[in-house]
Amino acid sequence: MIYAGFWKRLCAYYIDAYIITIISYISVLALMLFFSGLNGLSFSEFTDNNETDGFFIGVFLLIPFILIVTWLYFAFMEMSPAQGTLGKMALGIIVTDERFERVTFGRATGRFFGRIVSGLILYVGFFMIPFTSKKQGLHDKIAGTYVVDKKVLLLAKQFGLDVHQPPFVQYPTYPAYTSNQPPLAPFGKE
């Protein structure tokens, strides 16, 4: 199948979360040192309070700063020629649009903020991935993106196969009707 499943995507996200955590810790440490006055510059000079005020200002800047760093990491990596974050690259999956082409910065941004929506509704937006035919989460549906296996996509394109048709698209399967089964009775006459 061409579409990346839930577990593969989850593993890629854990790799990315580890990378983002390291980047954030280093950046936050630098911010906190700056605002605590260790380099001679402090907001405490402007507030006439002690040095800990600068430390708390740095802490309050933490959440928006980490959000911006994470957004830029995901958006720029997914729109890059690699078409995926470091975690996705490690697992051989990429993010594409509906034509299986590289996504734009706007789509990658929509996908990132759609991820926040998916998490705010008790992670339902993520848990729907295994149950959709194209393995899309709510954030993928919002942005119009797909996460696909890079090798399968490249092979399909190389052989000129239509990736929008089976065997690449997973459709629900139903047991086949055989002629030795009794026909259904008309409604109400059982």
Backbone as CSV, one residue per row, in Angstrom:
resi,resn,N_x,N_y,N_z,CA_x,CA_y,CA_z,C_x,C_y,C_z
1,MET,0.839,-1.172,0.000,0.000,0.000,0.000,0.887,1.238,0.000
2,ILE,0.418,2.271,-0.653,1.215,3.483,-0.794,1.133,4.390,0.433
3,TYR,0.020,4.363,1.156,-0.182,5.269,2.285,0.469,4.723,3.552
4,ALA,1.140,5.608,4.276,1.825,5.209,5.515,0.796,5.031,6.630
5,GLY,0.940,3.965,7.369,0.000,3.650,8.434,0.264,4.392,9.732
6,PHE,-0.602,4.155,10.683,-0.581,4.844,11.974,0.722,4.627,12.733
7,TRP,1.172,3.382,12.851,2.338,3.080,13.684,3.620,3.649,13.098
8,LYS,3.741,3.592,11.799,4.930,4.151,11.151,4.974,5.665,11.364
9,ARG,3.828,6.297,11.241,3.750,7.739,11.440,4.001,8.109,12.892
10,LEU,3.516,7.302,13.816,3.736,7.559,15.238,5.218,7.459,15.587
11,CYS,5.895,6.457,15.051,7.338,6.316,15.292,8.102,7.517,14.738
12,ALA,7.720,7.970,13.554,8.360,9.150,12.968,8.136,10.373,13.850
13,TYR,6.938,10.486,14.400,6.644,11.630,15.271,7.493,11.580,16.538
14,TYR,7.692,10.397,17.106,8.525,10.292,18.310,9.966,10.703,18.025
15,ILE,10.482,10.340,16.872,11.830,10.772,16.487,11.874,12.295,16.388
16,ASP,10.856,12.875,15.732,10.796,14.336,15.601,10.638,15.020,16.947
17,ALA,9.833,14.441,17.827,9.632,15.031,19.156,10.943,15.065,19.929
18,TYR,11.748,14.029,19.788,13.054,13.984,20.454,13.955,15.099,19.910
19,ILE,13.972,15.270,18.604,14.794,16.315,17.982,14.324,17.695,18.409
20,ILE,13.001,17.912,18.380,12.435,19.200,18.792,12.748,19.485,20.258
21,THR,12.703,18.460,21.091,13.003,18.635,22.518,14.437,19.114,22.717
22,ILE,15.365,18.515,22.014,16.768,18.930,22.132,16.941,20.376,21.661
23,ILE,16.368,20.705,20.496,16.461,22.073,19.976,15.824,23.057,20.956
24,SER,14.673,22.689,21.491,13.962,23.577,22.413,14.732,23.783,23.705
25,TYR,15.293,22.714,24.273,16.054,22.855,25.510,17.239,23.784,25.335
26,ILE,17.951,23.627,24.245,19.103,24.497,23.998,18.650,25.948,23.814
27,SER,17.597,26.149,23.041,17.099,27.501,22.793,16.535,28.136,24.054
28,VAL,15.785,27.368,24.826,15.189,27.888,26.052,16.269,28.222,27.072
29,LEU,17.280,27.398,27.166,18.378,27.690,28.078,19.030,29.017,27.713
30,ALA,19.230,29.237,26.418,19.821,30.506,25.979,18.906,31.681,26.318
31,LEU,17.601,31.518,26.104,16.648,32.585,26.436,16.632,32.878,27.931
32,MET,16.608,31.834,28.731,16.549,32.027,30.172,17.819,32.688,30.695
33,LEU,18.957,32.296,30.140,20.204,32.940,30.549,20.195,34.416,30.163
34,PHE,19.671,34.708,28.987,19.614,36.096,28.528,18.721,36.931,29.440
35,PHE,17.517,36.411,29.728,16.567,37.188,30.518,16.836,37.149,32.023
36,SER,17.689,36.265,32.481,17.992,36.248,33.921,19.122,37.213,34.266
37,GLY,19.730,37.794,33.265,20.725,38.823,33.524,22.134,38.311,33.654
38,LEU,22.403,37.078,33.246,23.760,36.552,33.390,24.727,37.208,32.417
39,ASN,24.206,37.827,31.381,25.104,38.502,30.448,25.068,40.022,30.629
40,GLY,24.506,40.472,31.741,24.495,41.903,32.026,23.251,42.618,31.557
41,LEU,22.435,42.009,30.731,21.202,42.625,30.261,20.033,41.954,30.962
42,SER,19.176,42.739,31.571,18.065,42.155,32.316,16.875,43.090,32.292
43,PHE,15.689,42.498,32.302,14.483,43.300,32.408,14.287,43.834,33.818
44,SER,15.056,43.299,34.768,14.896,43.762,36.151,15.306,45.226,36.290
45,GLU,16.172,45.707,35.392,16.553,47.111,35.434,15.361,48.002,35.135
46,PHE,14.433,47.501,34.320,13.276,48.291,33.927,12.117,48.138,34.910
47,THR,12.105,47.066,35.674,10.978,46.806,36.578,11.303,47.114,38.033
48,ASP,12.537,47.453,38.341,12.986,47.737,39.710,12.721,46.577,40.656
49,ASN,12.718,45.377,40.158,12.586,44.179,40.990,13.894,43.420,40.943
50,ASN,13.929,42.286,41.599,15.181,41.531,41.631,15.385,40.737,40.341
51,GLU,16.498,40.050,40.264,16.907,39.332,39.056,15.959,38.207,38.650
52,THR,15.161,37.685,39.555,14.289,36.558,39.212,13.173,36.963,38.267
53,ASP,12.856,38.256,38.192,11.825,38.686,37.246,12.220,38.366,35.812
54,GLY,13.476,38.584,35.501,13.952,38.258,34.157,13.834,36.781,33.865
55,PHE,14.088,35.967,34.871,13.956,34.524,34.712,12.511,34.148,34.381
56,PHE,11.543,34.756,35.094,10.137,34.431,34.863,9.637,34.957,33.512
57,ILE,10.181,36.078,33.073,9.832,36.569,31.735,10.288,35.553,30.691
58,GLY,11.491,35.003,30.902,11.980,33.968,29.998,11.096,32.727,30.001
59,VAL,10.597,32.353,31.173,9.710,31.187,31.270,8.404,31.450,30.536
60,PHE,7.846,32.663,30.651,6.591,32.969,29.975,6.749,33.061,28.459
61,LEU,7.949,33.327,27.989,8.213,33.333,26.555,8.437,31.916,26.024
62,LEU,8.573,30.970,26.912,8.896,29.595,26.556,7.862,28.957,25.633
63,ILE,6.596,29.012,25.988,5.566,28.315,25.214,5.438,28.868,23.800
64,PRO,5.295,30.182,23.605,5.216,30.659,22.222,6.501,30.394,21.436
65,PHE,7.637,30.453,22.119,8.900,30.206,21.433,8.981,28.764,20.939
66,ILE,8.625,27.807,21.797,8.661,26.393,21.401,7.654,26.129,20.291
67,LEU,6.485,26.763,20.360,5.474,26.609,19.305,6.009,27.098,17.963
68,ILE,6.674,28.233,17.971,7.227,28.784,16.723,8.343,27.897,16.187
69,VAL,9.240,27.443,17.064,10.334,26.562,16.628,9.779,25.271,16.032
70,THR,8.784,24.691,16.698,8.193,23.438,16.216,7.484,23.650,14.889
71,TRP,6.717,24.727,14.780,6.006,25.039,13.531,6.986,25.201,12.374
72,LEU,8.046,25.979,12.582,9.015,26.201,11.506,9.747,24.905,11.139
73,TYR,10.056,24.073,12.128,10.711,22.795,11.852,9.831,21.933,10.945
74,PHE,8.575,21.735,11.342,7.691,20.879,10.552,7.376,21.489,9.192
75,ALA,7.061,22.775,9.152,6.678,23.409,7.888,7.821,23.412,6.879
76,PHE,9.021,23.833,7.307,10.135,23.895,6.365,10.623,22.508,5.945
77,MET,10.613,21.559,6.859,11.063,20.207,6.497,10.071,19.529,5.541
78,GLU,8.766,19.714,5.774,7.783,19.051,4.923,7.660,19.694,3.547
79,MET,8.015,20.958,3.413,7.972,21.590,2.098,9.320,21.510,1.371
80,SER,10.330,21.010,2.046,11.663,20.896,1.455,11.681,19.804,0.381
81,PRO,12.737,19.715,-0.397,12.835,18.626,-1.387,12.790,17.234,-0.747
82,ALA,13.144,17.116,0.530,13.068,15.822,1.214,11.621,15.433,1.499
83,GLN,10.719,16.405,1.534,9.281,16.210,1.746,8.933,15.574,3.079
84,GLY,9.770,15.739,4.051,9.445,15.169,5.355,10.446,15.593,6.398
85,THR,10.049,15.433,7.631,10.918,15.738,8.758,11.993,14.657,8.880
86,LEU,12.902,14.843,9.795,13.969,13.855,9.983,13.400,12.498,10.396
87,GLY,12.354,12.504,11.207,11.715,11.251,11.603,11.074,10.542,10.421
88,LYS,10.418,11.299,9.569,9.804,10.704,8.366,10.879,10.182,7.414
89,MET,11.956,10.936,7.278,13.040,10.478,6.404,13.641,9.181,6.924
90,ALA,13.777,9.060,8.230,14.346,7.841,8.819,13.477,6.620,8.537
91,LEU,12.170,6.825,8.416,11.253,5.704,8.178,10.809,5.590,6.725
92,GLY,11.330,6.441,5.854,11.047,6.327,4.430,9.651,6.759,4.023
93,ILE,9.091,7.737,4.731,7.773,8.255,4.346,7.882,9.747,4.051
94,ILE,6.973,10.235,3.210,7.001,11.640,2.811,5.587,12.219,2.856
95,VAL,5.512,13.545,2.877,4.236,14.255,2.860,4.021,14.802,1.455
96,THR,2.833,14.537,0.896,2.523,14.996,-0.458,1.151,15.656,-0.491
97,ASP,0.852,16.317,-1.606,-0.492,16.837,-1.813,-1.308,15.785,-2.564
98,GLU,-2.487,16.152,-3.036,-3.358,15.167,-3.685,-2.824,14.674,-5.031
99,ARG,-1.891,15.390,-5.611,-1.256,14.947,-6.865,0.066,14.236,-6.600
100,PHE,0.344,13.949,-5.341,1.581,13.295,-4.894,2.807,14.116,-5.247
101,GLU,2.668,15.435,-5.122,3.754,16.368,-5.346,4.137,17.013,-4.007
102,ARG,5.195,17.769,-4.031,5.675,18.438,-2.825,4.644,19.461,-2.336
103,VAL,4.486,19.585,-1.020,3.523,20.535,-0.463,4.134,21.927,-0.380
104,THR,3.276,22.926,-0.373,3.721,24.316,-0.237,3.878,24.655,1.241
105,PHE,4.474,25.817,1.509,4.628,26.268,2.888,3.259,26.458,3.544
106,GLY,2.295,26.981,2.786,0.947,27.185,3.315,0.288,25.876,3.723
107,ARG,0.414,24.851,2.883,-0.163,23.543,3.215,0.540,22.919,4.407
108,ALA,1.848,23.037,4.443,2.608,22.488,5.572,2.233,23.207,6.873
109,THR,2.005,24.518,6.784,1.568,25.284,7.947,0.167,24.863,8.373
110,GLY,-0.742,24.717,7.410,-2.089,24.248,7.722,-2.076,22.870,8.353
111,ARG,-1.198,22.020,7.875,-1.067,20.669,8.431,-0.571,20.731,9.877
112,PHE,0.390,21.605,10.152,0.907,21.729,11.514,-0.172,22.210,12.477
113,PHE,-0.871,23.282,12.113,-1.891,23.803,13.017,-3.118,22.894,13.064
114,GLY,-3.354,22.132,12.010,-4.392,21.098,12.047,-4.043,20.014,13.046
115,ARG,-2.760,19.759,13.228,-2.302,18.794,14.233,-2.695,19.245,15.638
116,ILE,-2.649,20.533,15.874,-3.062,21.061,17.176,-4.553,20.809,17.382
117,VAL,-5.350,21.053,16.340,-6.791,20.779,16.415,-7.026,19.293,16.680
118,SER,-6.282,18.425,15.981,-6.422,16.980,16.183,-6.126,16.584,17.624
119,GLY,-5.186,17.244,18.248,-4.857,16.946,19.636,-5.857,17.519,20.624
120,LEU,-6.426,18.681,20.295,-7.370,19.318,21.212,-8.681,18.544,21.351
121,ILE,-9.027,17.775,20.341,-10.273,17.003,20.418,-9.983,15.580,20.876
122,LEU,-9.190,15.496,21.937,-8.852,14.226,22.585,-8.159,13.239,21.643
123,TYR,-7.357,13.755,20.756,-6.542,12.978,19.822,-7.367,12.168,18.819
124,VAL,-8.644,12.463,18.698,-9.490,11.750,17.739,-8.964,11.955,16.316
125,GLY,-8.440,13.146,16.042,-7.902,13.432,14.718,-6.726,12.547,14.346
126,PHE,-6.003,12.039,15.340,-4.899,11.118,15.080,-5.383,9.676,15.037
127,PHE,-6.311,9.357,15.929,-6.797,7.976,16.011,-7.660,7.579,14.824
128,MET,-8.036,8.542,13.981,-8.810,8.193,12.794,-7.917,7.717,11.641
129,ILE,-6.615,7.858,11.767,-5.690,7.474,10.696,-5.865,6.012,10.261
130,PRO,-5.908,5.041,11.176,-6.023,3.656,10.712,-7.372,3.326,10.071
131,PHE,-8.365,4.166,10.272,-9.711,3.838,9.824,-10.134,4.532,8.539
132,THR,-9.277,5.350,7.954,-9.609,5.989,6.678,-8.899,5.252,5.550
133,SER,-9.502,5.253,4.382,-8.945,4.475,3.268,-7.577,4.976,2.821
134,LYS,-7.328,6.266,2.964,-6.046,6.830,2.540,-5.160,7.185,3.724
135,LYS,-5.488,6.621,4.903,-4.689,6.775,6.125,-4.439,8.243,6.464
136,GLN,-5.478,9.053,6.360,-5.363,10.473,6.668,-5.897,10.765,8.061
137,GLY,-5.172,11.619,8.773,-5.671,12.148,10.026,-6.459,13.408,9.734
138,LEU,-7.082,13.956,10.760,-7.861,15.177,10.575,-6.986,16.299,10.029
139,HIS,-5.749,16.401,10.518,-4.843,17.447,10.041,-4.500,17.258,8.566
140,ASP,-4.438,16.010,8.105,-4.200,15.766,6.681,-5.413,16.163,5.845
141,LYS,-6.594,15.852,6.352,-7.815,16.211,5.627,-7.985,17.731,5.573
142,ILE,-7.653,18.424,6.661,-7.743,19.890,6.688,-6.809,20.496,5.643
143,ALA,-5.577,19.998,5.575,-4.570,20.571,4.670,-4.585,19.957,3.274
144,GLY,-5.320,18.866,3.071,-5.327,18.206,1.768,-4.009,17.513,1.475
145,THR,-3.451,16.834,2.477,-2.165,16.164,2.313,-2.284,14.672,2.578
146,TYR,-1.266,13.940,2.139,-1.170,12.501,2.363,0.239,12.188,2.834
147,VAL,0.365,11.166,3.648,1.686,10.674,4.050,1.831,9.314,3.381
148,VAL,2.841,9.195,2.519,2.991,7.994,1.701,4.374,7.389,1.859
149,ASP,4.466,6.126,1.497,5.743,5.417,1.488,6.515,5.879,0.255
150,LYS,7.679,6.440,0.478,8.458,7.046,-0.615,8.865,6.023,-1.668
151,LYS,9.309,4.836,-1.244,9.764,3.831,-2.207,8.621,3.335,-3.089
152,VAL,7.467,3.097,-2.500,6.322,2.616,-3.279,5.884,3.676,-4.275
153,LEU,5.857,4.936,-3.850,5.471,6.022,-4.751,6.447,6.148,-5.913
154,LEU,7.745,6.078,-5.628,8.743,6.184,-6.694,8.643,5.018,-7.680
155,LEU,8.430,3.806,-7.153,8.264,2.646,-8.038,7.020,2.770,-8.898
156,ALA,5.938,3.219,-8.309,4.697,3.378,-9.063,4.864,4.407,-10.170
157,LYS,5.513,5.514,-9.860,5.742,6.547,-10.876,6.694,6.046,-11.965
158,GLN,7.707,5.270,-11.560,8.677,4.757,-12.520,8.008,3.824,-13.534
159,PHE,7.061,3.005,-13.066,6.392,2.069,-13.959,5.114,2.639,-14.558
160,GLY,4.836,3.902,-14.297,3.682,4.557,-14.887,2.354,4.082,-14.345
161,LEU,2.331,3.597,-13.129,1.090,3.112,-12.529,0.304,4.276,-11.934
162,ASP,-1.013,4.169,-11.992,-1.883,5.187,-11.414,-2.020,4.913,-9.924
163,VAL,-1.430,5.770,-9.117,-1.428,5.533,-7.678,-2.779,5.828,-7.034
164,HIS,-3.721,6.370,-7.795,-5.055,6.630,-7.259,-5.960,5.407,-7.380
165,GLN,-5.504,4.351,-8.008,-6.301,3.146,-8.235,-5.717,1.973,-7.453
166,PRO,-6.508,0.893,-7.249,-5.966,-0.308,-6.583,-4.782,-0.830,-7.374
167,PRO,-3.794,-1.426,-6.790,-3.685,-1.885,-5.410,-3.157,-0.841,-4.445
168,PHE,-3.027,0.401,-4.885,-2.444,1.417,-4.020,-3.453,2.019,-3.055
169,VAL,-4.712,2.040,-3.438,-5.759,2.585,-2.593,-6.440,1.432,-1.882
170,GLN,-6.594,1.543,-0.591,-7.222,0.471,0.170,-8.722,0.734,0.255
171,TYR,-9.491,-0.138,-0.357,-10.942,-0.048,-0.272,-11.440,-1.100,0.704
172,PRO,-12.592,-0.869,1.334,-13.114,-1.895,2.235,-13.478,-3.149,1.460
173,THR,-13.210,-4.290,2.045,-13.531,-5.551,1.379,-14.738,-6.182,2.043
174,TYR,-15.548,-6.806,1.233,-16.748,-7.484,1.706,-16.706,-8.912,1.192
175,PRO,-17.293,-9.852,1.918,-17.306,-11.224,1.413,-18.081,-11.286,0.101
176,ALA,-17.553,-12.048,-0.822,-18.171,-12.136,-2.143,-19.460,-12.956,-2.081
177,TYR,-20.398,-12.579,-2.909,-21.659,-13.318,-3.004,-21.425,-14.517,-3.921
178,THR,-21.830,-15.680,-3.480,-21.714,-16.869,-4.326,-23.114,-17.367,-4.667
179,SER,-23.221,-18.085,-5.761,-24.534,-18.516,-6.242,-25.163,-19.585,-5.351
180,ASN,-24.395,-20.261,-4.516,-24.987,-21.290,-3.670,-25.576,-20.729,-2.383
181,GLN,-25.506,-19.406,-2.191,-26.146,-18.782,-1.044,-27.605,-18.507,-1.388
182,PRO,-28.497,-18.676,-0.424,-29.907,-18.396,-0.727,-30.109,-16.907,-0.973
183,PRO,-31.017,-16.541,-1.867,-31.262,-15.118,-2.116,-31.922,-14.486,-0.898
184,LEU,-31.747,-13.202,-0.782,-32.351,-12.484,0.328,-33.850,-12.413,0.158
185,ALA,-34.563,-12.559,1.253,-36.019,-12.461,1.211,-36.431,-11.006,1.083
186,PRO,-37.565,-10.729,0.457,-38.030,-9.339,0.380,-38.236,-8.779,1.777
187,PHE,-38.130,-7.486,1.887,-38.231,-6.831,3.192,-39.574,-7.143,3.851
188,GLY,-39.525,-7.594,5.081,-40.733,-7.886,5.833,-41.249,-9.291,5.694
189,LYS,-40.668,-10.098,4.817,-41.122,-11.488,4.612,-39.982,-12.427,4.903
190,GLU,-39.807,-12.730,6.183,-38.694,-13.582,6.547,-39.115,-14.920,6.938
